[in-house]
Short mmCIF file of C-alpha atoms and ligand atoms in Angstrom, two decimals:
data_model
loop_
_atom_site.label_atom_id
_atom_site.label_comp_id
_atom_site.label_asym_id
_atom_site.label_seq_id
_atom_site.Cartn_x
_atom_site.Cartn_y
_atom_site.Cartn_z
CA UNK A 89 9.75 -33.36 1.79
CA UNK A 90 9.24 -29.73 2.58
CA UNK A 91 8.85 -27.64 5.70
CA UNK A 92 5.53 -25.81 5.63
CA UNK A 93 4.24 -23.21 8.06
CA UNK A 94 0.45 -23.28 8.38
CA UNK A 95 -0.90 -20.04 9.84
CA UNK A 96 -4.60 -20.41 10.56
CA UNK A 97 -6.39 -19.62 13.82
CA UNK A 98 -9.26 -22.05 13.25
CA UNK A 99 -7.71 -24.99 15.05
CA UNK A 100 -9.79 -27.69 13.39
CA UNK A 101 -8.87 -26.44 9.94
CA UNK A 102 -5.22 -25.96 10.87
CA UNK A 103 -5.05 -29.51 12.26
CA UNK A 104 -6.80 -30.94 9.23
CA UNK A 105 -4.39 -29.23 6.86
CA UNK A 106 -1.48 -30.33 9.02
CA UNK A 107 -2.57 -33.95 9.01
CA UNK A 108 -2.88 -34.07 5.23
CA UNK A 109 0.43 -32.33 4.63
CA UNK A 110 2.13 -34.73 7.02
CA UNK A 111 0.54 -37.62 5.17
CA UNK A 112 2.28 -36.29 2.08
CA UNK A 113 5.57 -36.50 3.97
CA UNK A 114 5.99 -32.82 4.83
CA UNK A 115 7.06 -31.29 8.08
CA UNK A 116 4.45 -28.87 9.38
CA UNK A 117 4.85 -25.99 11.82
CA UNK A 118 1.56 -24.55 13.04
CA UNK A 119 0.88 -20.93 13.91
CA UNK A 120 -2.40 -19.68 15.31
CA UNK A 121 -1.97 -15.92 15.11
CA UNK A 122 -0.15 -13.32 13.05
CA UNK A 123 2.92 -12.64 15.19
CA UNK A 124 3.70 -16.33 15.66
CA UNK A 125 3.39 -16.84 11.90
CA UNK A 126 6.04 -14.17 11.30
CA UNK A 127 8.21 -15.72 14.00
CA UNK A 128 7.81 -19.25 12.61
CA UNK A 129 8.91 -18.14 9.14
CA UNK A 130 11.98 -16.44 10.61
CA UNK A 131 12.94 -19.45 12.68
CA UNK A 132 12.00 -22.33 10.43
CA UNK A 133 12.92 -20.92 7.01
CA UNK A 134 10.08 -22.94 5.50
CA UNK A 135 9.68 -23.91 1.85
CA UNK A 136 6.10 -22.69 1.86
CA UNK A 137 3.81 -20.54 3.98
CA UNK A 138 0.08 -21.23 4.00
CA UNK A 139 -1.40 -18.05 5.39
CA UNK A 140 -4.96 -17.31 6.39
CA UNK A 141 -6.08 -13.77 5.66
CA UNK A 142 -8.07 -13.39 8.88
CA UNK A 143 -5.71 -13.95 11.79
CA UNK A 144 -5.79 -12.49 15.29
CA UNK A 145 -3.35 -9.75 16.32
CA UNK A 146 -1.87 -9.28 12.84
CA UNK A 147 -3.91 -10.05 9.75
CA UNK A 148 -2.57 -12.12 6.87
CA UNK A 149 -1.88 -9.06 4.76
CA UNK A 150 0.36 -7.54 7.42
CA UNK A 151 2.05 -10.90 8.03
CA UNK A 152 2.72 -11.08 4.31
CA UNK A 153 4.24 -7.62 4.31
CA UNK A 154 6.52 -8.38 7.26
CA UNK A 155 7.59 -11.77 5.96
CA UNK A 156 8.46 -10.25 2.59
CA UNK A 157 10.96 -7.87 4.21
CA UNK A 158 13.52 -10.63 4.33
CA UNK A 159 12.08 -13.77 2.84
CA UNK A 160 11.13 -14.99 -0.62
CA UNK A 161 9.21 -17.98 0.76
CA UNK A 162 6.25 -18.77 -1.51
CA UNK A 163 3.00 -17.73 0.15
CA UNK A 164 -0.35 -19.38 -0.42
CA UNK A 165 -3.03 -17.12 0.95
CA UNK A 166 -6.31 -18.50 2.25
CA UNK A 167 -9.17 -16.09 2.07
CA UNK A 168 -12.90 -16.04 2.52
CA UNK A 169 -13.04 -12.95 0.38
CA UNK A 170 -12.93 -13.42 -3.32
CA UNK A 171 -13.22 -9.83 -4.39
CA UNK A 172 -10.77 -8.86 -7.06
CA UNK A 173 -9.52 -5.91 -5.01
CA UNK A 174 -8.38 -8.26 -2.27
CA UNK A 175 -6.54 -10.45 -4.71
CA UNK A 176 -4.73 -7.48 -6.14
CA UNK A 177 -3.89 -6.17 -2.69
CA UNK A 178 -2.53 -9.55 -1.63
CA UNK A 179 -0.40 -9.86 -4.74
CA UNK A 180 0.98 -6.39 -4.14
CA UNK A 181 2.21 -7.30 -0.67
CA UNK A 182 3.78 -10.46 -2.05
CA UNK A 183 1.37 -13.40 -1.87
CA UNK A 184 2.03 -15.89 -4.67
CA UNK A 185 -1.27 -17.66 -4.88
CA UNK A 186 -4.76 -17.79 -3.44
CA UNK A 187 -7.29 -20.29 -2.33
CA UNK A 188 -10.78 -19.09 -1.54
CA UNK A 189 -12.59 -20.61 1.39
CA UNK A 190 -14.26 -23.01 1.50
CA UNK A 191 -11.82 -25.20 -0.42
CA UNK A 192 -11.41 -28.95 -0.65
CA UNK A 193 -8.33 -30.55 0.85
CA UNK A 194 -7.64 -32.10 -2.52
CA UNK A 195 -7.57 -28.62 -4.05
CA UNK A 196 -5.22 -27.37 -1.35
CA UNK A 197 -2.84 -30.29 -1.79
CA UNK A 198 -2.79 -29.83 -5.55
CA UNK A 199 -1.92 -26.18 -5.09
CA UNK A 200 0.79 -26.99 -2.57
CA UNK A 201 2.32 -29.57 -4.91
CA UNK A 202 2.33 -27.10 -7.77
CA UNK A 203 3.94 -24.40 -5.64
CA UNK A 204 6.62 -26.69 -4.27
CA UNK A 205 7.34 -27.97 -7.74
CA UNK A 206 7.85 -24.42 -8.88
CA UNK A 207 10.22 -23.76 -5.99
CA UNK A 208 12.21 -26.77 -7.12
CA UNK A 209 12.37 -25.44 -10.67
CA UNK A 210 13.49 -22.03 -9.48
CA UNK A 211 16.23 -23.60 -7.43
CA UNK A 212 17.67 -24.93 -10.67
CA UNK A 213 17.05 -21.70 -12.50
CA UNK A 214 18.35 -19.28 -9.91
CA UNK A 215 21.89 -18.93 -8.69
CA UNK A 216 22.61 -20.71 -5.47
CA UNK A 217 23.82 -18.50 -2.68
CA UNK A 218 27.35 -17.38 -3.31
CA UNK A 219 27.07 -17.54 -7.10
CA UNK A 220 28.26 -14.39 -8.79
CA UNK A 221 25.25 -12.14 -9.29
CA UNK A 222 26.78 -10.95 -12.54
CA UNK A 223 26.90 -13.13 -15.63
CA UNK A 224 29.36 -12.14 -18.32
CA UNK A 225 29.58 -13.77 -21.69
CA UNK A 226 31.61 -11.92 -24.28
CA UNK A 227 30.06 -8.48 -24.78
CA UNK A 228 27.01 -9.50 -22.80
CA UNK A 229 26.82 -8.58 -19.13
CA UNK A 230 23.87 -9.50 -16.93
CA UNK A 231 23.66 -8.03 -13.46
CA UNK A 232 21.14 -10.33 -11.82
CA UNK A 233 20.87 -8.35 -8.61
CA UNK A 234 20.30 -5.03 -10.33
CA UNK A 235 18.25 -6.50 -13.19
CA UNK A 236 20.49 -4.76 -15.72
CA UNK A 237 21.73 -6.07 -19.03
CA UNK A 238 24.32 -4.43 -21.19
CA UNK A 239 25.87 -5.26 -24.52
CA UNK A 240 29.30 -3.80 -25.20
CA UNK A 241 28.70 -1.49 -22.25
CA UNK A 242 25.46 -0.20 -23.77
CA UNK A 243 22.42 -0.82 -21.55
CA UNK A 244 19.65 -2.93 -23.06
CA UNK A 245 16.02 -2.42 -22.22
CA UNK A 246 14.41 -5.74 -21.47
CA UNK A 247 11.02 -6.50 -19.98
CA UNK A 248 11.15 -8.43 -16.68
CA UNK A 249 10.17 -11.68 -18.44
CA UNK A 250 12.73 -11.17 -21.18
CA UNK A 251 15.29 -10.60 -18.47
CA UNK A 252 14.37 -13.74 -16.53
CA UNK A 253 14.37 -15.82 -19.68
CA UNK A 254 17.74 -14.52 -20.82
CA UNK A 255 19.34 -14.92 -17.38
CA UNK A 256 18.11 -18.51 -17.14
CA UNK A 257 19.48 -19.43 -20.57
CA UNK A 258 22.81 -17.66 -20.14
CA UNK A 259 23.32 -19.14 -16.69
CA UNK A 260 23.08 -22.61 -18.19
CA UNK A 261 25.05 -22.45 -21.44
CA UNK A 262 24.57 -25.41 -23.73
CA UNK A 263 21.61 -26.75 -21.83
CA UNK A 264 18.37 -27.17 -23.75
CA UNK A 265 15.16 -26.14 -22.01
CA UNK A 266 11.71 -27.22 -23.12
CA UNK A 267 9.05 -24.61 -23.72
CA UNK A 268 7.01 -26.09 -20.88
CA UNK A 269 9.92 -25.76 -18.50
CA UNK A 270 10.54 -22.17 -19.55
CA UNK A 271 6.87 -21.25 -19.20
CA UNK A 272 6.65 -22.87 -15.80
CA UNK A 273 9.87 -21.33 -14.54
CA UNK A 274 9.66 -17.84 -15.97
CA UNK A 275 5.91 -17.30 -16.01
CA UNK A 276 4.82 -19.64 -13.26
CA UNK A 277 2.60 -22.69 -13.21
CA UNK A 278 -0.48 -20.51 -12.95
CA UNK A 279 0.20 -19.04 -16.34
CA UNK A 280 -2.59 -20.12 -18.64
CA UNK A 281 -1.29 -18.65 -21.89
CA UNK A 282 0.03 -20.28 -25.02
CA UNK A 283 3.49 -21.66 -25.41
CA UNK A 284 3.94 -19.27 -28.33
CA UNK A 285 4.71 -16.77 -25.56
CA UNK A 286 8.16 -18.26 -25.18
CA UNK A 287 8.74 -18.09 -28.91
CA UNK A 288 7.64 -14.47 -29.04
CA UNK A 289 9.96 -13.54 -26.20
CA UNK A 290 12.88 -15.37 -27.77
CA UNK A 291 12.29 -13.55 -31.05
CA UNK A 292 12.31 -10.21 -29.29
CA UNK A 293 15.41 -11.13 -27.30
CA UNK A 294 17.27 -12.18 -30.44
CA UNK A 295 16.37 -8.87 -32.06
CA UNK A 296 17.50 -6.84 -29.06
CA UNK A 297 20.73 -8.79 -28.62
CA UNK A 298 21.93 -8.51 -32.21
CA UNK A 299 24.70 -10.95 -33.20
CA UNK A 300 24.97 -12.55 -29.77
CA UNK A 301 21.21 -13.20 -29.98
CA UNK A 302 21.99 -15.87 -32.56
CA UNK A 303 23.37 -17.94 -29.74
CA UNK A 304 19.84 -18.44 -28.45
CA UNK A 305 19.33 -21.53 -30.56
CA UNK A 306 16.13 -23.33 -31.35
CA UNK A 307 16.38 -26.96 -30.32
CA UNK A 308 14.07 -28.74 -32.68
CA UNK A 309 10.94 -30.23 -31.06
CA UNK A 310 12.22 -29.24 -27.60
CA UNK A 311 12.72 -25.56 -27.04
CA UNK A 312 15.76 -23.36 -26.69
CA UNK A 313 19.29 -23.19 -25.45
CA UNK A 314 22.01 -20.60 -25.16
CA UNK A 315 24.95 -21.96 -27.15
CA UNK A 316 28.33 -21.97 -25.47
CA UNK A 317 30.74 -19.34 -26.75
CA UNK A 318 32.78 -20.68 -29.63
CA UNK A 319 36.51 -20.72 -29.20
CA UNK A 320 38.05 -17.88 -31.15
CA UNK A 321 39.37 -19.24 -34.44
CA1 CA B 80 -8.95 -17.27 10.31
#
């Protein structure tokens, strides 16, 4: 069960969405204009925000911008505009996904399920509050907050996805992750690429990491794991 803020000024649509989300067992908080959407997110700390683009007093884009100042809540934007420029603009201010109006309720619920599932995965993958934001394993040092990795004090240049992948593996030493899990967690459920992507990134990581890269082990027919440090002989 999740708490979901639904920000949509068309009351019939808002109520319809609410009813279906409640049927799925979620708790729904309704907002009918921009400022109350921002307020609801601040007060309720929801697991998901469903946000209409066209809202009175503050439009969805501005709501998105304000919410993103201090919240990483996933945002599903509803929009009647399907132009590419709008999608790009929305993604820039921090929306996570889109649904173009008109949409079917079934489509909305599927999207909500997928987004909540991803939140659940990230909860496993990301440090809980209070965890040290710096992971150290031998010569390897990962500063999660600063997105910096160094090896023997020498900074390593990693792409954002390489970084996320490495941080996830190192944070969970010894645990094997399937390719599907890694794709879904690091790239997101919306990623439509091939699972070779994970393999390619692991290859590049191993190369960049040198000897310690060998600890990213292939787990046959599953995926990968970061081997625990061996006790010094
Ligand atoms: Ca509207």
